[in-house]
Amino acid sequence: MKSIADKKKKENIIEYILYLYRMEDLLRAYQFDMKEVNEYVLGHKNVQTEDKEETKLWLSGMIQEMEQEGIQEKGHLQKTQKLVDHLAKIHWQLLKEETEYIAVYRKTQPHLLQLIAESQEDVPEHEIQIFINTLYGILLSKLNGHEIPEDIMNAASSFGDTLALLNHAYMSGYEAKTE
């Protein structure tokens, strides 16, 4: 599992963030009990032996961080959120400079406005968080066997297109200019 996270971090930063969100929720589901995680998650055949010990240390570290940050029930690790915020800065810079990015991003606008209008919770600080939250919500819905409304799938498709370009910029070393 740790090796999967490392691979995602090198290849697709958006998938990496989604994976970290999933690991946080996994730890919550097992109420931060490493004994349970070890037995029911790391005890499966599909977790390679060489990865088990490293994963155990990694997940234990996540538990400590989540407890220190007070996000046992909801929320995400600060370091993960800093990464999302960094992506938002790149996003805003791309909106100033890259016509292809702007064109793809414009397709998100109707979906983005609809989600914000329908939101019954606090609206995130920026679009990138909304995009990632939407994709993560779909992932959770699929894992739980729920049907996903067509309008959400259409939104996710346009968000995914924008995130793919953002991921490419990030993985290529693009840096947002600081003012």
mmCIF file with all atom_site columns, N, CA, C and O in Angstrom, residues 57-107:
data_model
loop_
_atom_site.group_PDB
_atom_site.id
_atom_site.type_symbol
_atom_site.label_atom_id
_atom_site.label_alt_id
_atom_site.label_comp_id
_atom_site.label_asym_id
_atom_site.label_entity_id
_atom_site.label_seq_id
_atom_site.pdbx_PDB_ins_code
_atom_site.Cartn_x
_atom_site.Cartn_y
_atom_site.Cartn_z
_atom_site.occupancy
_atom_site.B_iso_or_equiv
_atom_site.pdbx_formal_charge
_atom_site.auth_seq_id
_atom_site.auth_comp_id
_atom_site.auth_asym_id
_atom_site.auth_atom_id
_atom_site.pdbx_PDB_model_num
ATOM 1   N N  . LEU A 1 57  ? 4.281   0.998  9.179   1.00 0.00 ? 57  LEU A N  1
ATOM 2   C CA . LEU A 1 57  ? 4.908   2.207  9.724   1.00 0.00 ? 57  LEU A CA 1
ATOM 3   C C  . LEU A 1 57  ? 4.258   3.468  9.144   1.00 0.00 ? 57  LEU A C  1
ATOM 4   O O  . LEU A 1 57  ? 4.010   4.441  9.865   1.00 0.00 ? 57  LEU A O  1
ATOM 5   N N  . TRP A 1 58  ? 4.001   3.436  7.859   1.00 0.00 ? 58  TRP A N  1
ATOM 6   C CA . TRP A 1 58  ? 3.381   4.572  7.180   1.00 0.00 ? 58  TRP A CA 1
ATOM 7   C C  . TRP A 1 58  ? 1.997   4.864  7.748   1.00 0.00 ? 58  TRP A C  1
ATOM 8   O O  . TRP A 1 58  ? 1.671   6.009  8.073   1.00 0.00 ? 58  TRP A O  1
ATOM 9   N N  . LEU A 1 59  ? 1.167   3.823  7.871   1.00 0.00 ? 59  LEU A N  1
ATOM 10  C CA . LEU A 1 59  ? -0.182  4.005  8.398   1.00 0.00 ? 59  LEU A CA 1
ATOM 11  C C  . LEU A 1 59  ? -0.154  4.416  9.869   1.00 0.00 ? 59  LEU A C  1
ATOM 12  O O  . LEU A 1 59  ? -0.954  5.254  10.295  1.00 0.00 ? 59  LEU A O  1
ATOM 13  N N  . SER A 1 60  ? 0.764   3.877  10.634  1.00 0.00 ? 60  SER A N  1
ATOM 14  C CA . SER A 1 60  ? 0.915   4.287  12.039  1.00 0.00 ? 60  SER A CA 1
ATOM 15  C C  . SER A 1 60  ? 1.258   5.772  12.126  1.00 0.00 ? 60  SER A C  1
ATOM 16  O O  . SER A 1 60  ? 0.739   6.492  12.983  1.00 0.00 ? 60  SER A O  1
ATOM 17  N N  . GLY A 1 61  ? 2.129   6.220  11.232  1.00 0.00 ? 61  GLY A N  1
ATOM 18  C CA . GLY A 1 61  ? 2.473   7.638  11.174  1.00 0.00 ? 61  GLY A CA 1
ATOM 19  C C  . GLY A 1 61  ? 1.277   8.493  10.815  1.00 0.00 ? 61  GLY A C  1
ATOM 20  O O  . GLY A 1 61  ? 1.078   9.583  11.378  1.00 0.00 ? 61  GLY A O  1
ATOM 21  N N  . MET A 1 62  ? 0.473   8.003  9.877   1.00 0.00 ? 62  MET A N  1
ATOM 22  C CA . MET A 1 62  ? -0.747  8.740  9.499   1.00 0.00 ? 62  MET A CA 1
ATOM 23  C C  . MET A 1 62  ? -1.693  8.856  10.688  1.00 0.00 ? 62  MET A C  1
ATOM 24  O O  . MET A 1 62  ? -2.289  9.918  10.917  1.00 0.00 ? 62  MET A O  1
ATOM 25  N N  . ILE A 1 63  ? -1.820  7.768  11.441  1.00 0.00 ? 63  ILE A N  1
ATOM 26  C CA . ILE A 1 63  ? -2.686  7.787  12.625  1.00 0.00 ? 63  ILE A CA 1
ATOM 27  C C  . ILE A 1 63  ? -2.214  8.866  13.593  1.00 0.00 ? 63  ILE A C  1
ATOM 28  O O  . ILE A 1 63  ? -3.020  9.671  14.077  1.00 0.00 ? 63  ILE A O  1
ATOM 29  N N  . GLN A 1 64  ? -0.927  8.893  13.850  1.00 0.00 ? 64  GLN A N  1
ATOM 30  C CA . GLN A 1 64  ? -0.377  9.904  14.767  1.00 0.00 ? 64  GLN A CA 1
ATOM 31  C C  . GLN A 1 64  ? -0.665  11.317 14.267  1.00 0.00 ? 64  GLN A C  1
ATOM 32  O O  . GLN A 1 64  ? -1.099  12.180 15.038  1.00 0.00 ? 64  GLN A O  1
ATOM 33  N N  . GLU A 1 65  ? -0.413  11.547 12.991  1.00 0.00 ? 65  GLU A N  1
ATOM 34  C CA . GLU A 1 65  ? -0.645  12.875 12.415  1.00 0.00 ? 65  GLU A CA 1
ATOM 35  C C  . GLU A 1 65  ? -2.125  13.252 12.485  1.00 0.00 ? 65  GLU A C  1
ATOM 36  O O  . GLU A 1 65  ? -2.460  14.389 12.829  1.00 0.00 ? 65  GLU A O  1
ATOM 37  N N  . MET A 1 66  ? -3.001  12.313 12.165  1.00 0.00 ? 66  MET A N  1
ATOM 38  C CA . MET A 1 66  ? -4.431  12.591 12.184  1.00 0.00 ? 66  MET A CA 1
ATOM 39  C C  . MET A 1 66  ? -4.896  12.917 13.600  1.00 0.00 ? 66  MET A C  1
ATOM 40  O O  . MET A 1 66  ? -5.705  13.827 13.799  1.00 0.00 ? 66  MET A O  1
ATOM 41  N N  . GLU A 1 67  ? -4.376  12.193 14.576  1.00 0.00 ? 67  GLU A N  1
ATOM 42  C CA . GLU A 1 67  ? -4.738  12.469 15.967  1.00 0.00 ? 67  GLU A CA 1
ATOM 43  C C  . GLU A 1 67  ? -4.187  13.818 16.408  1.00 0.00 ? 67  GLU A C  1
ATOM 44  O O  . GLU A 1 67  ? -4.890  14.592 17.060  1.00 0.00 ? 67  GLU A O  1
ATOM 45  N N  . GLN A 1 68  ? -2.946  14.121 16.039  1.00 0.00 ? 68  GLN A N  1
ATOM 46  C CA . GLN A 1 68  ? -2.341  15.406 16.405  1.00 0.00 ? 68  GLN A CA 1
ATOM 47  C C  . GLN A 1 68  ? -3.096  16.577 15.777  1.00 0.00 ? 68  GLN A C  1
ATOM 48  O O  . GLN A 1 68  ? -3.230  17.632 16.393  1.00 0.00 ? 68  GLN A O  1
ATOM 49  N N  . GLU A 1 69  ? -3.587  16.380 14.567  1.00 0.00 ? 69  GLU A N  1
ATOM 50  C CA . GLU A 1 69  ? -4.292  17.444 13.854  1.00 0.00 ? 69  GLU A CA 1
ATOM 51  C C  . GLU A 1 69  ? -5.793  17.471 14.170  1.00 0.00 ? 69  GLU A C  1
ATOM 52  O O  . GLU A 1 69  ? -6.510  18.337 13.682  1.00 0.00 ? 69  GLU A O  1
ATOM 53  N N  . GLY A 1 70  ? -6.250  16.507 14.969  1.00 0.00 ? 70  GLY A N  1
ATOM 54  C CA . GLY A 1 70  ? -7.657  16.482 15.372  1.00 0.00 ? 70  GLY A CA 1
ATOM 55  C C  . GLY A 1 70  ? -8.619  16.184 14.245  1.00 0.00 ? 70  GLY A C  1
ATOM 56  O O  . GLY A 1 70  ? -9.725  16.717 14.208  1.00 0.00 ? 70  GLY A O  1
ATOM 57  N N  . ILE A 1 71  ? -8.209  15.318 13.338  1.00 0.00 ? 71  ILE A N  1
ATOM 58  C CA . ILE A 1 71  ? -9.092  14.987 12.201  1.00 0.00 ? 71  ILE A CA 1
ATOM 59  C C  . ILE A 1 71  ? -9.510  13.514 12.243  1.00 0.00 ? 71  ILE A C  1
ATOM 60  O O  . ILE A 1 71  ? -9.597  12.858 11.225  1.00 0.00 ? 71  ILE A O  1
ATOM 61  N N  . GLN A 1 72  ? -9.804  13.042 13.438  1.00 0.00 ? 72  GLN A N  1
ATOM 62  C CA . GLN A 1 72  ? -10.211 11.644 13.572  1.00 0.00 ? 72  GLN A CA 1
ATOM 63  C C  . GLN A 1 72  ? -11.565 11.364 12.919  1.00 0.00 ? 72  GLN A C  1
ATOM 64  O O  . GLN A 1 72  ? -11.798 10.264 12.441  1.00 0.00 ? 72  GLN A O  1
ATOM 65  N N  . GLU A 1 73  ? -12.447 12.351 12.887  1.00 0.00 ? 73  GLU A N  1
ATOM 66  C CA . GLU A 1 73  ? -13.786 12.125 12.350  1.00 0.00 ? 73  GLU A CA 1
ATOM 67  C C  . GLU A 1 73  ? -13.943 12.591 10.911  1.00 0.00 ? 73  GLU A C  1
ATOM 68  O O  . GLU A 1 73  ? -14.654 11.966 10.133  1.00 0.00 ? 73  GLU A O  1
ATOM 69  N N  . LYS A 1 74  ? -13.316 13.704 10.571  1.00 0.00 ? 74  LYS A N  1
ATOM 70  C CA . LYS A 1 74  ? -13.404 14.205 9.201   1.00 0.00 ? 74  LYS A CA 1
ATOM 71  C C  . LYS A 1 74  ? -12.246 15.154 8.957   1.00 0.00 ? 74  LYS A C  1
ATOM 72  O O  . LYS A 1 74  ? -11.585 15.606 9.879   1.00 0.00 ? 74  LYS A O  1
ATOM 73  N N  . GLY A 1 75  ? -12.054 15.448 7.673   1.00 0.00 ? 75  GLY A N  1
ATOM 74  C CA . GLY A 1 75  ? -10.967 16.329 7.288   1.00 0.00 ? 75  GLY A CA 1
ATOM 75  C C  . GLY A 1 75  ? -9.791  15.544 6.733   1.00 0.00 ? 75  GLY A C  1
ATOM 76  O O  . GLY A 1 75  ? -9.818  14.304 6.693   1.00 0.00 ? 75  GLY A O  1
ATOM 77  N N  . HIS A 1 76  ? -8.780  16.283 6.315   1.00 0.00 ? 76  HIS A N  1
ATOM 78  C CA . HIS A 1 76  ? -7.614  15.657 5.696   1.00 0.00 ? 76  HIS A CA 1
ATOM 79  C C  . HIS A 1 76  ? -6.340  16.225 6.293   1.00 0.00 ? 76  HIS A C  1
ATOM 80  O O  . HIS A 1 76  ? -6.330  17.347 6.809   1.00 0.00 ? 76  HIS A O  1
ATOM 81  N N  . LEU A 1 77  ? -5.299  15.457 6.196   1.00 0.00 ? 77  LEU A N  1
ATOM 82  C CA . LEU A 1 77  ? -4.012  15.866 6.743   1.00 0.00 ? 77  LEU A CA 1
ATOM 83  C C  . LEU A 1 77  ? -3.565  17.198 6.143   1.00 0.00 ? 77  LEU A C  1
ATOM 84  O O  . LEU A 1 77  ? -3.740  17.442 4.948   1.00 0.00 ? 77  LEU A O  1
ATOM 85  N N  . GLN A 1 78  ? -2.956  18.020 6.979   1.00 0.00 ? 78  GLN A N  1
ATOM 86  C CA . GLN A 1 78  ? -2.508  19.342 6.529   1.00 0.00 ? 78  GLN A CA 1
ATOM 87  C C  . GLN A 1 78  ? -1.538  19.245 5.361   1.00 0.00 ? 78  GLN A C  1
ATOM 88  O O  . GLN A 1 78  ? -1.622  20.035 4.420   1.00 0.00 ? 78  GLN A O  1
ATOM 89  N N  . LYS A 1 79  ? -0.628  18.278 5.410   1.00 0.00 ? 79  LYS A N  1
ATOM 90  C CA . LYS A 1 79  ? 0.352   18.189 4.322   1.00 0.00 ? 79  LYS A CA 1
ATOM 91  C C  . LYS A 1 79  ? -0.325  17.826 3.003   1.00 0.00 ? 79  LYS A C  1
ATOM 92  O O  . LYS A 1 79  ? 0.092   18.291 1.942   1.00 0.00 ? 79  LYS A O  1
ATOM 93  N N  . THR A 1 80  ? -1.385  17.039 3.061   1.00 0.00 ? 80  THR A N  1
ATOM 94  C CA . THR A 1 80  ? -2.130  16.708 1.845   1.00 0.00 ? 80  THR A CA 1
ATOM 95  C C  . THR A 1 80  ? -2.873  17.949 1.354   1.00 0.00 ? 80  THR A C  1
ATOM 96  O O  . THR A 1 80  ? -2.880  18.249 0.149   1.00 0.00 ? 80  THR A O  1
ATOM 97  N N  . GLN A 1 81  ? -3.472  18.685 2.273   1.00 0.00 ? 81  GLN A N  1
ATOM 98  C CA . GLN A 1 81  ? -4.199  19.891 1.894   1.00 0.00 ? 81  GLN A CA 1
ATOM 99  C C  . GLN A 1 81  ? -3.264  20.968 1.358   1.00 0.00 ? 81  GLN A C  1
ATOM 100 O O  . GLN A 1 81  ? -3.640  21.717 0.470   1.00 0.00 ? 81  GLN A O  1
ATOM 101 N N  . LYS A 1 82  ? -2.039  21.021 1.863   1.00 0.00 ? 82  LYS A N  1
ATOM 102 C CA . LYS A 1 82  ? -1.063  21.974 1.314   1.00 0.00 ? 82  LYS A CA 1
ATOM 103 C C  . LYS A 1 82  ? -0.751  21.626 -0.138  1.00 0.00 ? 82  LYS A C  1
ATOM 104 O O  . LYS A 1 82  ? -0.564  22.513 -0.970  1.00 0.00 ? 82  LYS A O  1
ATOM 105 N N  . LEU A 1 83  ? -0.711  20.349 -0.428  1.00 0.00 ? 83  LEU A N  1
ATOM 106 C CA . LEU A 1 83  ? -0.482  19.902 -1.797  1.00 0.00 ? 83  LEU A CA 1
ATOM 107 C C  . LEU A 1 83  ? -1.656  20.311 -2.690  1.00 0.00 ? 83  LEU A C  1
ATOM 108 O O  . LEU A 1 83  ? -1.458  20.809 -3.804  1.00 0.00 ? 83  LEU A O  1
ATOM 109 N N  . VAL A 1 84  ? -2.873  20.150 -2.199  1.00 0.00 ? 84  VAL A N  1
ATOM 110 C CA . VAL A 1 84  ? -4.061  20.569 -2.949  1.00 0.00 ? 84  VAL A CA 1
ATOM 111 C C  . VAL A 1 84  ? -4.026  22.082 -3.169  1.00 0.00 ? 84  VAL A C  1
ATOM 112 O O  . VAL A 1 84  ? -4.286  22.566 -4.278  1.00 0.00 ? 84  VAL A O  1
ATOM 113 N N  . ASP A 1 85  ? -3.659  22.830 -2.141  1.00 0.00 ? 85  ASP A N  1
ATOM 114 C CA . ASP A 1 85  ? -3.562  24.287 -2.268  1.00 0.00 ? 85  ASP A CA 1
ATOM 115 C C  . ASP A 1 85  ? -2.466  24.686 -3.254  1.00 0.00 ? 85  ASP A C  1
ATOM 116 O O  . ASP A 1 85  ? -2.625  25.658 -4.002  1.00 0.00 ? 85  ASP A O  1
ATOM 117 N N  . HIS A 1 86  ? -1.374  23.945 -3.263  1.00 0.00 ? 86  HIS A N  1
ATOM 118 C CA . HIS A 1 86  ? -0.301  24.206 -4.228  1.00 0.00 ? 86  HIS A CA 1
ATOM 119 C C  . HIS A 1 86  ? -0.809  23.979 -5.657  1.00 0.00 ? 86  HIS A C  1
ATOM 120 O O  . HIS A 1 86  ? -0.523  24.769 -6.560  1.00 0.00 ? 86  HIS A O  1
ATOM 121 N N  . LEU A 1 87  ? -1.578  22.925 -5.837  1.00 0.00 ? 87  LEU A N  1
ATOM 122 C CA . LEU A 1 87  ? -2.174  22.670 -7.150  1.00 0.00 ? 87  LEU A CA 1
ATOM 123 C C  . LEU A 1 87  ? -3.120  23.809 -7.541  1.00 0.00 ? 87  LEU A C  1
ATOM 124 O O  . LEU A 1 87  ? -3.177  24.190 -8.715  1.00 0.00 ? 87  LEU A O  1
ATOM 125 N N  . ALA A 1 88  ? -3.833  24.361 -6.571  1.00 0.00 ? 88  ALA A N  1
ATOM 126 C CA . ALA A 1 88  ? -4.720  25.492 -6.865  1.00 0.00 ? 88  ALA A CA 1
ATOM 127 C C  . ALA A 1 88  ? -3.915  26.698 -7.347  1.00 0.00 ? 88  ALA A C  1
ATOM 128 O O  . ALA A 1 88  ? -4.343  27.401 -8.269  1.00 0.00 ? 88  ALA A O  1
ATOM 129 N N  . LYS A 1 89  ? -2.758  26.924 -6.768  1.00 0.00 ? 89  LYS A N  1
ATOM 130 C CA . LYS A 1 89  ? -1.906  28.041 -7.210  1.00 0.00 ? 89  LYS A CA 1
ATOM 131 C C  . LYS A 1 89  ? -1.434  27.826 -8.648  1.00 0.00 ? 89  LYS A C  1
ATOM 132 O O  . LYS A 1 89  ? -1.415  28.759 -9.449  1.00 0.00 ? 89  LYS A O  1
ATOM 133 N N  . ILE A 1 90  ? -1.066  26.601 -8.956  1.00 0.00 ? 90  ILE A N  1
ATOM 134 C CA . ILE A 1 90  ? -0.675  26.287 -10.338 1.00 0.00 ? 90  ILE A CA 1
ATOM 135 C C  . ILE A 1 90  ? -1.877  26.498 -11.262 1.00 0.00 ? 90  ILE A C  1
ATOM 136 O O  . ILE A 1 90  ? -1.750  27.075 -12.341 1.00 0.00 ? 90  ILE A O  1
ATOM 137 N N  . HIS A 1 91  ? -3.041  26.046 -10.820 1.00 0.00 ? 91  HIS A N  1
ATOM 138 C CA . HIS A 1 91  ? -4.292  26.222 -11.574 1.00 0.00 ? 91  HIS A CA 1
ATOM 139 C C  . HIS A 1 91  ? -4.523  27.700 -11.901 1.00 0.00 ? 91  HIS A C  1
ATOM 140 O O  . HIS A 1 91  ? -4.783  28.063 -13.048 1.00 0.00 ? 91  HIS A O  1
ATOM 141 N N  . TRP A 1 92  ? -4.396  28.548 -10.900 1.00 0.00 ? 92  TRP A N  1
ATOM 142 C CA . TRP A 1 92  ? -4.643  29.974 -11.123 1.00 0.00 ? 92  TRP A CA 1
ATOM 143 C C  . TRP A 1 92  ? -3.610  30.565 -12.079 1.00 0.00 ? 92  TRP A C  1
ATOM 144 O O  . TRP A 1 92  ? -3.940  31.421 -12.898 1.00 0.00 ? 92  TRP A O  1
ATOM 145 N N  . GLN A 1 93  ? -2.388  30.098 -11.993 1.00 0.00 ? 93  GLN A N  1
ATOM 146 C CA . GLN A 1 93  ? -1.346  30.584 -12.910 1.00 0.00 ? 93  GLN A CA 1
ATOM 147 C C  . GLN A 1 93  ? -1.629  30.113 -14.337 1.00 0.00 ? 93  GLN A C  1
ATOM 148 O O  . GLN A 1 93  ? -1.502  30.879 -15.283 1.00 0.00 ? 93  GLN A O  1
ATOM 149 N N  . LEU A 1 94  ? -2.032  28.859 -14.474 1.00 0.00 ? 94  LEU A N  1
ATOM 150 C CA . LEU A 1 94  ? -2.367  28.337 -15.801 1.00 0.00 ? 94  LEU A CA 1
ATOM 151 C C  . LEU A 1 94  ? -3.525  29.109 -16.419 1.00 0.00 ? 94  LEU A C  1
ATOM 152 O O  . LEU A 1 94  ? -3.562  29.319 -17.636 1.00 0.00 ? 94  LEU A O  1
ATOM 153 N N  . LEU A 1 95  ? -4.469  29.539 -15.589 1.00 0.00 ? 95  LEU A N  1
ATOM 154 C CA . LEU A 1 95  ? -5.602  30.316 -16.087 1.00 0.00 ? 95  LEU A CA 1
ATOM 155 C C  . LEU A 1 95  ? -5.158  31.678 -16.629 1.00 0.00 ? 95  LEU A C  1
ATOM 156 O O  . LEU A 1 95  ? -5.866  32.287 -17.432 1.00 0.00 ? 95  LEU A O  1
ATOM 157 N N  . LYS A 1 96  ? -4.001  32.135 -16.224 1.00 0.00 ? 96  LYS A N  1
ATOM 158 C CA . LYS A 1 96  ? -3.462  33.403 -16.715 1.00 0.00 ? 96  LYS A CA 1
ATOM 159 C C  . LYS A 1 96  ? -2.647  33.234 -17.989 1.00 0.00 ? 96  LYS A C  1
ATOM 160 O O  . LYS A 1 96  ? -2.478  34.186 -18.740 1.00 0.00 ? 96  LYS A O  1
ATOM 161 N N  . GLU A 1 97  ? -2.145  32.003 -18.225 1.00 0.00 ? 97  GLU A N  1
ATOM 162 C CA . GLU A 1 97  ? -1.136  31.818 -19.268 1.00 0.00 ? 97  GLU A CA 1
ATOM 163 C C  . GLU A 1 97  ? -1.465  30.822 -20.377 1.00 0.00 ? 97  GLU A C  1
ATOM 164 O O  . GLU A 1 97  ? -0.984  30.961 -21.488 1.00 0.00 ? 97  GLU A O  1
ATOM 165 N N  . GLU A 1 98  ? -2.223  29.812 -20.078 1.00 0.00 ? 98  GLU A N  1
ATOM 166 C CA . GLU A 1 98  ? -2.364  28.676 -20.994 1.00 0.00 ? 98  GLU A CA 1
ATOM 167 C C  . GLU A 1 98  ? -3.758  28.614 -21.624 1.00 0.00 ? 98  GLU A C  1
ATOM 168 O O  . GLU A 1 98  ? -4.731  28.263 -20.954 1.00 0.00 ? 98  GLU A O  1
ATOM 169 N N  . THR A 1 99  ? -3.838  28.909 -22.907 1.00 0.00 ? 99  THR A N  1
ATOM 170 C CA . THR A 1 99  ? -5.139  28.934 -23.584 1.00 0.00 ? 99  THR A CA 1
ATOM 171 C C  . THR A 1 99  ? -5.814  27.556 -23.608 1.00 0.00 ? 99  THR A C  1
ATOM 172 O O  . THR A 1 99  ? -7.034  27.470 -23.479 1.00 0.00 ? 99  THR A O  1
ATOM 173 N N  . GLU A 1 100 ? -5.026  26.501 -23.797 1.00 0.00 ? 100 GLU A N  1
ATOM 174 C CA . GLU A 1 100 ? -5.620  25.156 -23.796 1.00 0.00 ? 100 GLU A CA 1
ATOM 175 C C  . GLU A 1 100 ? -6.235  24.846 -22.432 1.00 0.00 ? 100 GLU A C  1
ATOM 176 O O  . GLU A 1 100 ? -7.349  24.319 -22.341 1.00 0.00 ? 100 GLU A O  1
ATOM 177 N N  . TYR A 1 101 ? -5.536  25.194 -21.379 1.00 0.00 ? 101 TYR A N  1
ATOM 178 C CA . TYR A 1 101 ? -6.037  24.962 -20.023 1.00 0.00 ? 101 TYR A CA 1
ATOM 179 C C  . TYR A 1 101 ? -7.316  25.757 -19.790 1.00 0.00 ? 101 TYR A C  1
ATOM 180 O O  . TYR A 1 101 ? -8.299  25.236 -19.259 1.00 0.00 ? 101 TYR A O  1
ATOM 181 N N  . ILE A 1 102 ? -7.314  27.010 -20.216 1.00 0.00 ? 102 ILE A N  1
ATOM 182 C CA . ILE A 1 102 ? -8.484  27.869 -20.048 1.00 0.00 ? 102 ILE A CA 1
ATOM 183 C C  . ILE A 1 102 ? -9.696  27.261 -20.764 1.00 0.00 ? 102 ILE A C  1
ATOM 184 O O  . ILE A 1 102 ? -10.793 27.206 -20.204 1.00 0.00 ? 102 ILE A O  1
ATOM 185 N N  . ALA A 1 103 ? -9.483  26.775 -21.974 1.00 0.00 ? 103 ALA A N  1
ATOM 186 C CA . ALA A 1 103 ? -10.584 26.186 -22.755 1.00 0.00 ? 103 ALA A CA 1
ATOM 187 C C  . ALA A 1 103 ? -11.166 24.965 -22.060 1.00 0.00 ? 103 ALA A C  1
ATOM 188 O O  . ALA A 1 103 ? -12.393 24.809 -21.989 1.00 0.00 ? 103 ALA A O  1
ATOM 189 N N  . VAL A 1 104 ? -10.311 24.124 -21.534 1.00 0.00 ? 104 VAL A N  1
ATOM 190 C CA . VAL A 1 104 ? -10.782 22.925 -20.835 1.00 0.00 ? 104 VAL A CA 1
ATOM 191 C C  . VAL A 1 104 ? -11.470 23.313 -19.529 1.00 0.00 ? 104 VAL A C  1
ATOM 192 O O  . VAL A 1 104 ? -12.528 22.781 -19.179 1.00 0.00 ? 104 VAL A O  1
ATOM 193 N N  . TYR A 1 105 ? -10.886 24.251 -18.820 1.00 0.00 ? 105 TYR A N  1
ATOM 194 C CA . TYR A 1 105 ? -11.458 24.704 -17.548 1.00 0.00 ? 105 TYR A CA 1
ATOM 195 C C  . TYR A 1 105 ? -12.853 25.311 -17.741 1.00 0.00 ? 105 TYR A C  1
ATOM 196 O O  . TYR A 1 105 ? -13.741 25.098 -16.912 1.00 0.00 ? 105 TYR A O  1
ATOM 197 N N  . ARG A 1 106 ? -13.045 26.057 -18.809 1.00 0.00 ? 106 ARG A N  1
ATOM 198 C CA . ARG A 1 106 ? -14.346 26.700 -19.060 1.00 0.00 ? 106 ARG A CA 1
ATOM 199 C C  . ARG A 1 106 ? -15.480 25.669 -19.114 1.00 0.00 ? 106 ARG A C  1
ATOM 200 O O  . ARG A 1 106 ? -16.618 25.978 -18.764 1.00 0.00 ? 106 ARG A O  1
ATOM 201 N N  . LYS A 1 107 ? -15.174 24.475 -19.556 1.00 0.00 ? 107 LYS A N  1
ATOM 202 C CA . LYS A 1 107 ? -16.198 23.423 -19.633 1.00 0.00 ? 107 LYS A CA 1
ATOM 203 C C  . LYS A 1 107 ? -16.660 22.973 -18.250 1.00 0.00 ? 107 LYS A C  1
ATOM 204 O O  . LYS A 1 107 ? -17.706 22.353 -18.114 1.00 0.00 ? 107 LYS A O  1
#
